[in-house]
PDB file of C-alpha atoms in Angstrom:
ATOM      1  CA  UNK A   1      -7.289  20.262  14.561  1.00 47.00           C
ATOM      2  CA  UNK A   2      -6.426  18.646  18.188  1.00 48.00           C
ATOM      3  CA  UNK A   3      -5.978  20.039  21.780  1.00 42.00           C
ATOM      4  CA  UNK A   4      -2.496  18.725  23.207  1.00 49.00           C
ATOM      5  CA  UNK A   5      -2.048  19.130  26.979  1.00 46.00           C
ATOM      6  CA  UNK A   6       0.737  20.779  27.804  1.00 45.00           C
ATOM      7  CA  UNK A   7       2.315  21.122  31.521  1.00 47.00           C
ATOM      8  CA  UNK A   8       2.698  24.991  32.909  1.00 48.00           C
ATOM      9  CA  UNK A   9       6.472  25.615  33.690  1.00 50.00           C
ATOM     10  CA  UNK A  10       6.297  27.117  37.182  1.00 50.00           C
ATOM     11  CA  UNK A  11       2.718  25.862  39.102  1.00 52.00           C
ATOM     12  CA  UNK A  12       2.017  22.202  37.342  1.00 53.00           C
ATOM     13  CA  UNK A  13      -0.850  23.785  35.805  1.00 49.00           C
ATOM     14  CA  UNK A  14      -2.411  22.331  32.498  1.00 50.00           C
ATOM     15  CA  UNK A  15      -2.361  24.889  29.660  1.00 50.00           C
ATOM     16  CA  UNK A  16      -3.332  23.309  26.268  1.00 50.00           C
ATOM     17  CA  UNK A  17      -1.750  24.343  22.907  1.00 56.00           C
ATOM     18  CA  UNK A  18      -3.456  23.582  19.312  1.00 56.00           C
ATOM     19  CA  UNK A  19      -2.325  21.632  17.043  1.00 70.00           C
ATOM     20  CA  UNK A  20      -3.077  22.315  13.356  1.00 86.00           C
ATOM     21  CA  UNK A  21      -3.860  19.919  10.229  1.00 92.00           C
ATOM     22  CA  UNK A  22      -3.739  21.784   6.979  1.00 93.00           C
ATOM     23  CA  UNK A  23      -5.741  20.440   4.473  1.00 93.00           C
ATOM     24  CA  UNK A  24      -3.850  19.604   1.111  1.00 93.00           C
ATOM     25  CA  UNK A  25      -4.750  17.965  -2.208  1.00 92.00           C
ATOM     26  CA  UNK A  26      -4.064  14.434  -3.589  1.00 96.00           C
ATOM     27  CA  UNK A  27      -4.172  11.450  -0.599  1.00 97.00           C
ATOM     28  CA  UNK A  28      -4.575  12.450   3.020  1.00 97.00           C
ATOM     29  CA  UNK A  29      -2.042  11.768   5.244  1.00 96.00           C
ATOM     30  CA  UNK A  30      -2.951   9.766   8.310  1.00 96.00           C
ATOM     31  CA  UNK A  31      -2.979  12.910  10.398  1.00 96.00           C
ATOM     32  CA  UNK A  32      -5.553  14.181   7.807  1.00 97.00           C
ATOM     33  CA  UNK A  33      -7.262  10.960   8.224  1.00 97.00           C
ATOM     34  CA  UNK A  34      -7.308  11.170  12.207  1.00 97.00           C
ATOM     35  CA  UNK A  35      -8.573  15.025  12.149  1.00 96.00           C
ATOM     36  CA  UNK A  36     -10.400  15.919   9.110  1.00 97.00           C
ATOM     37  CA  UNK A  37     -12.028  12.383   8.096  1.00 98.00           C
ATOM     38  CA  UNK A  38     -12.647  10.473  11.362  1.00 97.00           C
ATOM     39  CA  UNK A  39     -13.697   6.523  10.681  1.00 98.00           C
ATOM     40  CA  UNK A  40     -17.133   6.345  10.413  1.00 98.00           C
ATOM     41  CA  UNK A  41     -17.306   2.580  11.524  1.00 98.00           C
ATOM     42  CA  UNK A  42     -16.507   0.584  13.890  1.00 98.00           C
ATOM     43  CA  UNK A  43     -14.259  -2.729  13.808  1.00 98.00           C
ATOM     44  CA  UNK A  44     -17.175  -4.921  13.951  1.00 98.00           C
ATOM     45  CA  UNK A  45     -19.226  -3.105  11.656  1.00 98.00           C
ATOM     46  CA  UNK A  46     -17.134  -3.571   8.795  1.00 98.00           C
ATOM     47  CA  UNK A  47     -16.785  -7.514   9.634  1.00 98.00           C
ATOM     48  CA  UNK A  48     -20.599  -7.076   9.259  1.00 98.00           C
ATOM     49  CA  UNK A  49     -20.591  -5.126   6.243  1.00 98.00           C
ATOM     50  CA  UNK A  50     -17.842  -8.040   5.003  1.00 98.00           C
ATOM     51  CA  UNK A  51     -19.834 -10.785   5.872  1.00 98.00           C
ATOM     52  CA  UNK A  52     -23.261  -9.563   4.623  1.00 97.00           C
ATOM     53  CA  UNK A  53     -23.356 -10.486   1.251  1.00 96.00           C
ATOM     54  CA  UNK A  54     -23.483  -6.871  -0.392  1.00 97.00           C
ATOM     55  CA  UNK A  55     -19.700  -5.745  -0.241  1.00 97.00           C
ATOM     56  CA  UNK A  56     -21.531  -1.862  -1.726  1.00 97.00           C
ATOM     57  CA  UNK A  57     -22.204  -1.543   2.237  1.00 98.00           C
ATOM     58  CA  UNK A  58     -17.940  -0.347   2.113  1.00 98.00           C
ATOM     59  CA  UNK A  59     -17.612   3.016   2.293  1.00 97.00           C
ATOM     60  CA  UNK A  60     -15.085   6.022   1.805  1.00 97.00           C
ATOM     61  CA  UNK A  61     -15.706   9.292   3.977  1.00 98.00           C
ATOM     62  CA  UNK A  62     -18.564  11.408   1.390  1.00 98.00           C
ATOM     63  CA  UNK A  63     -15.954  14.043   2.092  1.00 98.00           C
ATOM     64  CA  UNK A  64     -12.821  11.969   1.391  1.00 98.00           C
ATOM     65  CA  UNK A  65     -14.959  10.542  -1.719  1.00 97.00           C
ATOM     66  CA  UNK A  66     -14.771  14.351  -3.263  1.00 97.00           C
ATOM     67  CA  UNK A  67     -11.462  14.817  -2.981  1.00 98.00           C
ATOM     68  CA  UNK A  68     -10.489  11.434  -4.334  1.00 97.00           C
ATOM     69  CA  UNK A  69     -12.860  12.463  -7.174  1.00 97.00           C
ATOM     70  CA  UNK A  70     -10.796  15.766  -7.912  1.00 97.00           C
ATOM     71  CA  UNK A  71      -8.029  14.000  -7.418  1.00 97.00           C
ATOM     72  CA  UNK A  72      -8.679  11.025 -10.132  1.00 96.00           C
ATOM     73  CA  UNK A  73      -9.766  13.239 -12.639  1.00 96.00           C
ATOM     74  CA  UNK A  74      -6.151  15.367 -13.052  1.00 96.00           C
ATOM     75  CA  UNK A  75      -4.397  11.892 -12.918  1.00 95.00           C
ATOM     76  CA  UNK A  76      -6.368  10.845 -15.918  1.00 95.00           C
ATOM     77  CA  UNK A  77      -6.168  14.218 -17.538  1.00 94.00           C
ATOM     78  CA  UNK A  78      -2.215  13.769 -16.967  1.00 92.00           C
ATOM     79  CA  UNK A  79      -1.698  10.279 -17.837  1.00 92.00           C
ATOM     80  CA  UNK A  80      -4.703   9.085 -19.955  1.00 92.00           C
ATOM     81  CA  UNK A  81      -6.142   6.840 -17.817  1.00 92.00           C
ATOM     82  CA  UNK A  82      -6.135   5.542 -13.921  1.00 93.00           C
ATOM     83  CA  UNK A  83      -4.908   2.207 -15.587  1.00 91.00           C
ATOM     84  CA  UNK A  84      -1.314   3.841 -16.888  1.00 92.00           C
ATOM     85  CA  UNK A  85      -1.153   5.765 -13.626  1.00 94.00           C
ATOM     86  CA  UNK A  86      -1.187   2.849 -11.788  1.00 94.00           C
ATOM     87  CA  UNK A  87       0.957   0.545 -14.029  1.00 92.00           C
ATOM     88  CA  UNK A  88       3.836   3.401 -15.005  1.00 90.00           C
ATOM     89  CA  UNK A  89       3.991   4.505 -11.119  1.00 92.00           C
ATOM     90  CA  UNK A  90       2.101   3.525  -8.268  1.00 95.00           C
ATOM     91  CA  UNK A  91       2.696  -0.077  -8.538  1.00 94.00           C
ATOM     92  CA  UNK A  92       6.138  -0.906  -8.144  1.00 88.00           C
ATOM     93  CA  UNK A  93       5.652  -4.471  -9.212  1.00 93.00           C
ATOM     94  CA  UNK A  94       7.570  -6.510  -7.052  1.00 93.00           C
ATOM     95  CA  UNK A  95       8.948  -3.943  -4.509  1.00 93.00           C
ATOM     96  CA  UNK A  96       8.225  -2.658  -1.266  1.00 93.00           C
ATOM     97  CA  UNK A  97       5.627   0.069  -1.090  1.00 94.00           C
ATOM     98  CA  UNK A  98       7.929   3.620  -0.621  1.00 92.00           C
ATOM     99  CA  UNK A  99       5.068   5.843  -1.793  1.00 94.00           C
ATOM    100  CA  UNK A 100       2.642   5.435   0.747  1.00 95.00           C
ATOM    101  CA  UNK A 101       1.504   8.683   2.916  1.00 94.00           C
ATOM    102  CA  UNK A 102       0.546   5.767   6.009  1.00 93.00           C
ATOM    103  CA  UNK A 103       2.743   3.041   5.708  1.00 94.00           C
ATOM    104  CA  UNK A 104       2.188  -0.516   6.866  1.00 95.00           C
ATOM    105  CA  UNK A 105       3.538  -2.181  10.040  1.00 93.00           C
ATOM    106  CA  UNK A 106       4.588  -4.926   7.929  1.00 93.00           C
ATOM    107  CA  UNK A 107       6.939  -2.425   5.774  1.00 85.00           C
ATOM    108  CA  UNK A 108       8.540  -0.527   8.386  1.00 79.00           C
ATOM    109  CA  UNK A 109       5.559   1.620   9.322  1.00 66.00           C
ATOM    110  CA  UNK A 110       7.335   4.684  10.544  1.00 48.00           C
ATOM    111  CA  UNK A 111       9.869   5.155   7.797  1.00 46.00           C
ATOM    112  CA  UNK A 112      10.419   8.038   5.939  1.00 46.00           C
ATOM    113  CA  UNK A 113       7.358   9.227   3.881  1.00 53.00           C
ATOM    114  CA  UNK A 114       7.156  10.684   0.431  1.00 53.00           C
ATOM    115  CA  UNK A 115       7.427  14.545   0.067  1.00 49.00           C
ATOM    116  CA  UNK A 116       4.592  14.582  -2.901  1.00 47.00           C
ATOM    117  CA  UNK A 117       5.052  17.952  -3.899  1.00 39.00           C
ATOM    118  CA  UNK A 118       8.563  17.212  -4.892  1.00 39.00           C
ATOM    119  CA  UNK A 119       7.606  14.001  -6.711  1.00 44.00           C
ATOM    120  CA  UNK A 120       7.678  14.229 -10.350  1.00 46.00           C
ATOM    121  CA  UNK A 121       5.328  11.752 -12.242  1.00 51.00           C
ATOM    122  CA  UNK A 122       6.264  10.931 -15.638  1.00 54.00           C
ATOM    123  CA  UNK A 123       3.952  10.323 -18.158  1.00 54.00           C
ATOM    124  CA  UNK A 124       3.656   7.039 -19.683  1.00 61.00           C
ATOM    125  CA  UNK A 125       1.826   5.020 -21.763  1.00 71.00           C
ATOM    126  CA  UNK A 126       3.658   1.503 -21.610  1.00 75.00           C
ATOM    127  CA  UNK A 127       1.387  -1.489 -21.058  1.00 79.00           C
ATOM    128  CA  UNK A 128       1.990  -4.391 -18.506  1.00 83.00           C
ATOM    129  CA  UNK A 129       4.759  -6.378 -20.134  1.00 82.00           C
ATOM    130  CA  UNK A 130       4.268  -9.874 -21.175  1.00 89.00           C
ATOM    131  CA  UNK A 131       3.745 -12.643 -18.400  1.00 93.00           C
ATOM    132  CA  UNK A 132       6.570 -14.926 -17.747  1.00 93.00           C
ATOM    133  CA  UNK A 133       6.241 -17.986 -19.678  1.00 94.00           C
ATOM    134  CA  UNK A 134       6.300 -19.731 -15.584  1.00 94.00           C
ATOM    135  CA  UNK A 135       3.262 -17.515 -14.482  1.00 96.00           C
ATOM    136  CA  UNK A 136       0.685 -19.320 -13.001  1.00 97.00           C
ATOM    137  CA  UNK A 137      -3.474 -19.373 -14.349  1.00 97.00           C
ATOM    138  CA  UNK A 138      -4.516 -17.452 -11.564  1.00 97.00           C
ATOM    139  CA  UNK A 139      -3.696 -16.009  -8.351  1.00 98.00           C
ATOM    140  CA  UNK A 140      -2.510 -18.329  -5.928  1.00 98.00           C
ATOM    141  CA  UNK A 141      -1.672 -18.434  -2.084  1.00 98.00           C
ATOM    142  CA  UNK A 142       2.324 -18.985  -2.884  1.00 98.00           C
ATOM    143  CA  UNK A 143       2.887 -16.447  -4.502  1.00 98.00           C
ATOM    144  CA  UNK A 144       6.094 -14.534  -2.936  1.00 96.00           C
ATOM    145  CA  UNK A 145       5.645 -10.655  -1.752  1.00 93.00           C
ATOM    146  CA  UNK A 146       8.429 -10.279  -3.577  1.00 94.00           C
ATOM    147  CA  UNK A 147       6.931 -11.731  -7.216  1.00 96.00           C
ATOM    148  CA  UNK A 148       6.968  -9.107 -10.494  1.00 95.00           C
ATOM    149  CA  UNK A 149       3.245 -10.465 -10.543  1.00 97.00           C
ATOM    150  CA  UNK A 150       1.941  -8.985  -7.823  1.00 97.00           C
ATOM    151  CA  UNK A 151       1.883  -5.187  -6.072  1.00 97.00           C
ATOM    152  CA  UNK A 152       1.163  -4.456  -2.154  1.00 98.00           C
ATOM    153  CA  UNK A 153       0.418  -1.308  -1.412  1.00 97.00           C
ATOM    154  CA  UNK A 154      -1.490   0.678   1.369  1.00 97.00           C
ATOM    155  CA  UNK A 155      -5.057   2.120  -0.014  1.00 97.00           C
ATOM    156  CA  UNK A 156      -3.928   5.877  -1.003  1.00 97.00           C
ATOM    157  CA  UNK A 157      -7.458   6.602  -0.481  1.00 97.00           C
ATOM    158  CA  UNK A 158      -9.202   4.194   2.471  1.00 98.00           C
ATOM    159  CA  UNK A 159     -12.246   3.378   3.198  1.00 98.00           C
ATOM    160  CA  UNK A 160     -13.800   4.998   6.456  1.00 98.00           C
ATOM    161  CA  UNK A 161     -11.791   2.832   8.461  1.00 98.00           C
ATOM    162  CA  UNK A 162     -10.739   2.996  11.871  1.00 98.00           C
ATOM    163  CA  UNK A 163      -6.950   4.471  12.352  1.00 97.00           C
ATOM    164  CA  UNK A 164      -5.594   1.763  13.289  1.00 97.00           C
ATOM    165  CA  UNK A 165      -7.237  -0.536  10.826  1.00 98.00           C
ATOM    166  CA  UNK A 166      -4.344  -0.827   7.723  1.00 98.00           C
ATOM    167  CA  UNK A 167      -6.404  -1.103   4.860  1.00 98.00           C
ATOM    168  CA  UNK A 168      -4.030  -2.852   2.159  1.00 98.00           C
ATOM    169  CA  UNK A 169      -4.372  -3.881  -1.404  1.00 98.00           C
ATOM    170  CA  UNK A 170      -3.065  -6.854  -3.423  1.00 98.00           C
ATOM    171  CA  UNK A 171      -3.129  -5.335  -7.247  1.00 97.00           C
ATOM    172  CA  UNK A 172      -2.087  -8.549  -9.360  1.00 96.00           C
ATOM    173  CA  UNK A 173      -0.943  -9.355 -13.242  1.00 95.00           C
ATOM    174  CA  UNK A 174      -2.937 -12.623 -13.113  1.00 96.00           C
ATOM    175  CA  UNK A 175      -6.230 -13.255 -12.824  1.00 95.00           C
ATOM    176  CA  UNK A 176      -8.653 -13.383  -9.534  1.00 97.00           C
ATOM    177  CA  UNK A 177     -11.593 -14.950 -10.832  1.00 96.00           C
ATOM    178  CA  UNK A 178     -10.842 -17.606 -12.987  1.00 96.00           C
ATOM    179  CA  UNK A 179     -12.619 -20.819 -14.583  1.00 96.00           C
ATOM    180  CA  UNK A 180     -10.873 -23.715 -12.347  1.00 97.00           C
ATOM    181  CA  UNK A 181     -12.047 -21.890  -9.224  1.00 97.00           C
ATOM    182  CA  UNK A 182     -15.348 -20.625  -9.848  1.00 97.00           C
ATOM    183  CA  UNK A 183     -17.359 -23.162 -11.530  1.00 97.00           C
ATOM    184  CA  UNK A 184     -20.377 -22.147 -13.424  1.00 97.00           C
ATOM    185  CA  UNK A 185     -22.943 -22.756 -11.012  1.00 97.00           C
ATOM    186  CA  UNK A 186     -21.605 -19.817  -8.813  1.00 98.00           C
ATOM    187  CA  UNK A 187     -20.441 -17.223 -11.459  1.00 97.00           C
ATOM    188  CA  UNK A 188     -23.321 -15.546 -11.493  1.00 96.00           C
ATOM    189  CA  UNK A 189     -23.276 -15.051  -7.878  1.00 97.00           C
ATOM    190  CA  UNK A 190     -19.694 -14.153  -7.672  1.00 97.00           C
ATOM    191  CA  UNK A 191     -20.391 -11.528 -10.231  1.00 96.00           C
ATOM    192  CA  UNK A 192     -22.635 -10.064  -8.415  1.00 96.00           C
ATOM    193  CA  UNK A 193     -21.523 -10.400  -4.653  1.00 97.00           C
ATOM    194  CA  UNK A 194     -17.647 -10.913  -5.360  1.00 97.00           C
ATOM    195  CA  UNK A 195     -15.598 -12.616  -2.162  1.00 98.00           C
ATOM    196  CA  UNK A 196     -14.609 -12.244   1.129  1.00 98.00           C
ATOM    197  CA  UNK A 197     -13.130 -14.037   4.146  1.00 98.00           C
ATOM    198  CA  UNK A 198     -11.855 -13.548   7.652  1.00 98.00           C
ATOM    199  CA  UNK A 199      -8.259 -14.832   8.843  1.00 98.00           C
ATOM    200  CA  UNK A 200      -6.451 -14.183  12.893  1.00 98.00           C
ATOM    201  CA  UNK A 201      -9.707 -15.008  14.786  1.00 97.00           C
ATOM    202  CA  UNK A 202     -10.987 -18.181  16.105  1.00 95.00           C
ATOM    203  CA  UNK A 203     -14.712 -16.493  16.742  1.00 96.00           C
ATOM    204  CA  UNK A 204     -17.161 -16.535  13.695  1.00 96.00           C
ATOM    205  CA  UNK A 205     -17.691 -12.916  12.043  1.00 97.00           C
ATOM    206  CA  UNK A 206     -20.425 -11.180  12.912  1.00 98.00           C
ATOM    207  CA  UNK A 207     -23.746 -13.194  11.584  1.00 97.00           C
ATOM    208  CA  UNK A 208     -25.252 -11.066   8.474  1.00 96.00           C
ATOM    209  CA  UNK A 209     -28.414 -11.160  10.855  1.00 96.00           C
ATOM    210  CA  UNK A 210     -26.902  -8.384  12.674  1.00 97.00           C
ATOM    211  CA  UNK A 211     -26.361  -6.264   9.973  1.00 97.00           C
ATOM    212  CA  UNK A 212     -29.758  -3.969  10.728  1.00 97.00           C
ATOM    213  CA  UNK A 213     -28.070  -2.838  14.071  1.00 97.00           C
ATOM    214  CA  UNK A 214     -25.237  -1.558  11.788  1.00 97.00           C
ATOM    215  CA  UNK A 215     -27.149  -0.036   8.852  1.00 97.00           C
ATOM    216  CA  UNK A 216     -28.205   3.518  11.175  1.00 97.00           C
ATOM    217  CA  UNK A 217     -24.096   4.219  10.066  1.00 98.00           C
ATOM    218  CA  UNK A 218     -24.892   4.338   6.582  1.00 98.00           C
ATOM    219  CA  UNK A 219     -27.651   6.171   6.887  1.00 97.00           C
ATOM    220  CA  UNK A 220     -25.725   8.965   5.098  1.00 97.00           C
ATOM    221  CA  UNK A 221     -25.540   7.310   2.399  1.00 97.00           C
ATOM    222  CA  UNK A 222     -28.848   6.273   2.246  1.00 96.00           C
ATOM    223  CA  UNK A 223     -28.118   3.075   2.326  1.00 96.00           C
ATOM    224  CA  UNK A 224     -31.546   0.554   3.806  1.00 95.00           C
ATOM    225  CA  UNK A 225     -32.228  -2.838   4.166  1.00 93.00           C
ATOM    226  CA  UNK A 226     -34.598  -2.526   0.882  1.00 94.00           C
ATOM    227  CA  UNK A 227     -31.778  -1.270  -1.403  1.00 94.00           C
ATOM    228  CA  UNK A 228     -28.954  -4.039  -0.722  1.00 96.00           C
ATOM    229  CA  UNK A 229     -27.458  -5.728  -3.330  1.00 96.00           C
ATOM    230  CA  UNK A 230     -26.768  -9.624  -2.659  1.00 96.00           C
ATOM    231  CA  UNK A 231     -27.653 -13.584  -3.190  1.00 96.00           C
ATOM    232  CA  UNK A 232     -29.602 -15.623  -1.003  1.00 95.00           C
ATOM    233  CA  UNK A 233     -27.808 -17.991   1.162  1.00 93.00           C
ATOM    234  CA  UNK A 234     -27.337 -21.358  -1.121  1.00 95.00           C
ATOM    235  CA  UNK A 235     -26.912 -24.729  -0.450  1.00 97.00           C
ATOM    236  CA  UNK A 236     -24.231 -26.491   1.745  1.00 97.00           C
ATOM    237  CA  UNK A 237     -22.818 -27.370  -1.571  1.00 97.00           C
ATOM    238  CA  UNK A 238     -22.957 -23.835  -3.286  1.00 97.00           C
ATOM    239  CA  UNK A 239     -21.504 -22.794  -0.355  1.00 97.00           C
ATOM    240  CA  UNK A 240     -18.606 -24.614  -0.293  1.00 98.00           C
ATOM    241  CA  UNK A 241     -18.048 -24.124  -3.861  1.00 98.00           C
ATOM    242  CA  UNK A 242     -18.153 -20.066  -2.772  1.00 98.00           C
ATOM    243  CA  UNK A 243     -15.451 -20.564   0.027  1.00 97.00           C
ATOM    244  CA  UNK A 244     -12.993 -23.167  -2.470  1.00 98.00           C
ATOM    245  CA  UNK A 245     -13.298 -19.934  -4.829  1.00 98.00           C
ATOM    246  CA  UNK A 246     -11.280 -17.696  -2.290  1.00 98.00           C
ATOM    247  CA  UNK A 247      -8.754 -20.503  -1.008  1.00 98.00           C
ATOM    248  CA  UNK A 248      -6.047 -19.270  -3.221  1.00 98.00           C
ATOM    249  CA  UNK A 249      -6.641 -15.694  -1.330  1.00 98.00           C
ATOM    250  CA  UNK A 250      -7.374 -17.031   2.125  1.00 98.00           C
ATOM    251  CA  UNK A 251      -4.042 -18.490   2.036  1.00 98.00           C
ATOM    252  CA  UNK A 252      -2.077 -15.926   0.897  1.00 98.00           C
ATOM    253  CA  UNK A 253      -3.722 -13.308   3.828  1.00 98.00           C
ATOM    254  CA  UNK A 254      -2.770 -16.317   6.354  1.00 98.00           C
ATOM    255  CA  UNK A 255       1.220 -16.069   4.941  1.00 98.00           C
ATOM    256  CA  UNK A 256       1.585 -12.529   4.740  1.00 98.00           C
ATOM    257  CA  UNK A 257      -0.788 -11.741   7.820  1.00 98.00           C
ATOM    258  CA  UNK A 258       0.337 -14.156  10.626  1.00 97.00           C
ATOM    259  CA  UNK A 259      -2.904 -15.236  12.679  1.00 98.00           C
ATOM    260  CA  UNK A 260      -1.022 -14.960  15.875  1.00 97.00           C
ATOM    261  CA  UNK A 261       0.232 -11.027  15.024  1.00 97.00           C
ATOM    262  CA  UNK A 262      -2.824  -9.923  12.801  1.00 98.00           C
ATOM    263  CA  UNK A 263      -6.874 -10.394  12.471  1.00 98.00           C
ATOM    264  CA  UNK A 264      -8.094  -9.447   8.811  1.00 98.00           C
ATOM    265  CA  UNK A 265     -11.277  -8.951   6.866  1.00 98.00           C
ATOM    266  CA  UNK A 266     -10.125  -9.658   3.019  1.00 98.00           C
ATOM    267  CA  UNK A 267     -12.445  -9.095  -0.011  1.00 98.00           C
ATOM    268  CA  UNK A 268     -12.700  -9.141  -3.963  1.00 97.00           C
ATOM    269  CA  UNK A 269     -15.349  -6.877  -5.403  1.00 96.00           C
ATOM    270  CA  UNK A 270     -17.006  -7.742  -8.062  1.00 94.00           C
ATOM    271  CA  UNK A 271     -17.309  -5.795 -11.547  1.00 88.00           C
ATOM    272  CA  UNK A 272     -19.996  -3.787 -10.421  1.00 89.00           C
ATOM    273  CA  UNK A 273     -18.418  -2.259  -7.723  1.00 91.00           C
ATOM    274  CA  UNK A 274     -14.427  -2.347  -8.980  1.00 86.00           C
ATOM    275  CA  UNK A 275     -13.441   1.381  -9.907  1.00 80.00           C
ATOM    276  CA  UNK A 276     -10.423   0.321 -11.670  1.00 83.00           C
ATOM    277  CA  UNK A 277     -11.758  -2.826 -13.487  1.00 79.00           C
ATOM    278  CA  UNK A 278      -8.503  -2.968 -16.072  1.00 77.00           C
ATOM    279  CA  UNK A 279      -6.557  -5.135 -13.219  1.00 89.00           C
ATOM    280  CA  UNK A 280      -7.326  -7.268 -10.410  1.00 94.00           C
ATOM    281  CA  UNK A 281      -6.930  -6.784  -6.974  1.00 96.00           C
ATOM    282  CA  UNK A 282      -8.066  -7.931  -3.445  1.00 98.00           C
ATOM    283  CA  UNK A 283      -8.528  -5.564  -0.354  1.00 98.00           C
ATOM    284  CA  UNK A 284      -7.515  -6.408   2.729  1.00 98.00           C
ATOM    285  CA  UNK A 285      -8.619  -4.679   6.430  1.00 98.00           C
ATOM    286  CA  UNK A 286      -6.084  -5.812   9.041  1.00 98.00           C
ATOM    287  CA  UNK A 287      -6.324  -4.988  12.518  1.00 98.00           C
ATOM    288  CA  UNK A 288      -3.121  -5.334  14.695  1.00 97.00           C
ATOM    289  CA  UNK A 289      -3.378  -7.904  17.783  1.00 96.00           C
ATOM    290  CA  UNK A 290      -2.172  -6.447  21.101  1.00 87.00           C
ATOM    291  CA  UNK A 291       0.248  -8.301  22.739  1.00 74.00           C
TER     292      UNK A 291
END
């Protein structure tokens, strides 16, 4: 619910008439997401959270989190599993995202938005076709918007992100983590703390030595510094073998995400934290620059 001012007719006066936001089931619309589930961090807290090491620190609304729990389990009552919900409809492999309740900037952002009561959703148990004989290993920064390999689409359920914040995914046919990116002496850490970067910004992120300041907004979740979830900082080499692991991504965020336009926090979770581990994909937070 919000208060809109509204002018009196005869004396100027301010009068003020309420504006309603029913609550429905399945995704929120971004007036749901403005009214009902207000961001619970800032901008620079999820950099932090980003750049900290434990990528568990991301959070949906506890609220939000129900919903999308009620939500999940009629889809895979209806279609069998999340997987052949998301391969038989919500990824349109290679087209533009029409299904999203909050589209992006980058597709149009106002256009005309799904009525989801009137959309029927077939059920359908066909696996991901064969890869094209010209696919590449992995995922790699060239690879068009356009490609049958790859699916952008705006996060049906976001984290607790700031409204203006587009939080986007990258769902993908080919693989992520792969063998000529992430040699062995990382793996394990990769498995555990996944990857991340920051594009559209010529400061550093925020240092992971500031992330105590930002841990009272996940106190909620009972989330301390005791409990988190990440490697210690290696060597100049492991770390450069960490960032060469994301180059493939890093690029792709710079093409589709122009630096002068758009400042982004990307990331890869690993296993532990993926809640639909049958295919790969990246998240990215972008964050409009004013002109």
């Amino acid at each position: 619910m919000t208060i809109e001012p509204t002018s009196g007719p005869q004396n100027n006066t301010t009068s003020h008439k309420i504006i309603q936001v029913p609550l429905r089931t399945g995704p929120p619309t971004r007036e749901e997401l403005i009214f009902h589930y207000p961001a619970k961090f800032t901008w620079n807290q999820l950099k932090t959270f980003v750049n900290s090491g434990d990528l568990g620190l991301l959070k949906r609304d506890r609220v939000l989190q129900k919903r999308y729990n009620a939500w999940s389990s009629g889809i895979i009552k209806e279609h069998g599993s999340m997987v052949n919900y998301l391969i038989n409809y919500r990824l349109q492999w290679g087209k533009p995202d029409t299904l999203s309740l909050s589209p992006s900037t980058l597709d149009g952002g106002a256009t005309t938005r799904p009525n989801e009561a009137s959309i029927t959703l077939p059920r359908s148990d066909q696996p991901l076709p064969p890869l094209p004989q010209d696919a590449p290993e992995y995922f790699k920064a060239d690879i068009p918007a356009g490609s049958e390999l790859i699916s952008i689409i705006q996060n049906d359920w976001p984290y607790s992100v700031p409204i203006e914040i587009e939080h986007t995914l990258i769902w993908t046919r080919v693989p992520i983590f792969h063998p000529a990116l992430i040699p062995a002496e990382i793996d394990a850490r990769i498995q555990q703390d996944g990857l991340c970067g920051f594009t559209g910004n010529d400061e550093p992120p925020p240092s992971p030595s500031t992330l105590p300041e930002c841990l009272p907004a996940l106190a909620e979740w009972g989330i301390t510094f005791d409990n988190l979830v990440r490697s210690p900082k290696g060597s100049i080499e492991v770390e450069e073998m960490v960032r060469n692991a994301g180059r493939e991504i890093e690029g792709f965020v710079r093409r589709r995400w122009v630096e002068s336009e758009w400042e982004t926090a990307w990331f890869v979770n690993p296993p532990r934290l993926q809640s639909v581990r049958g295919l790969a994909h990246i998240h990215v937070f972008a964050k409009k620059k004013h002109p």
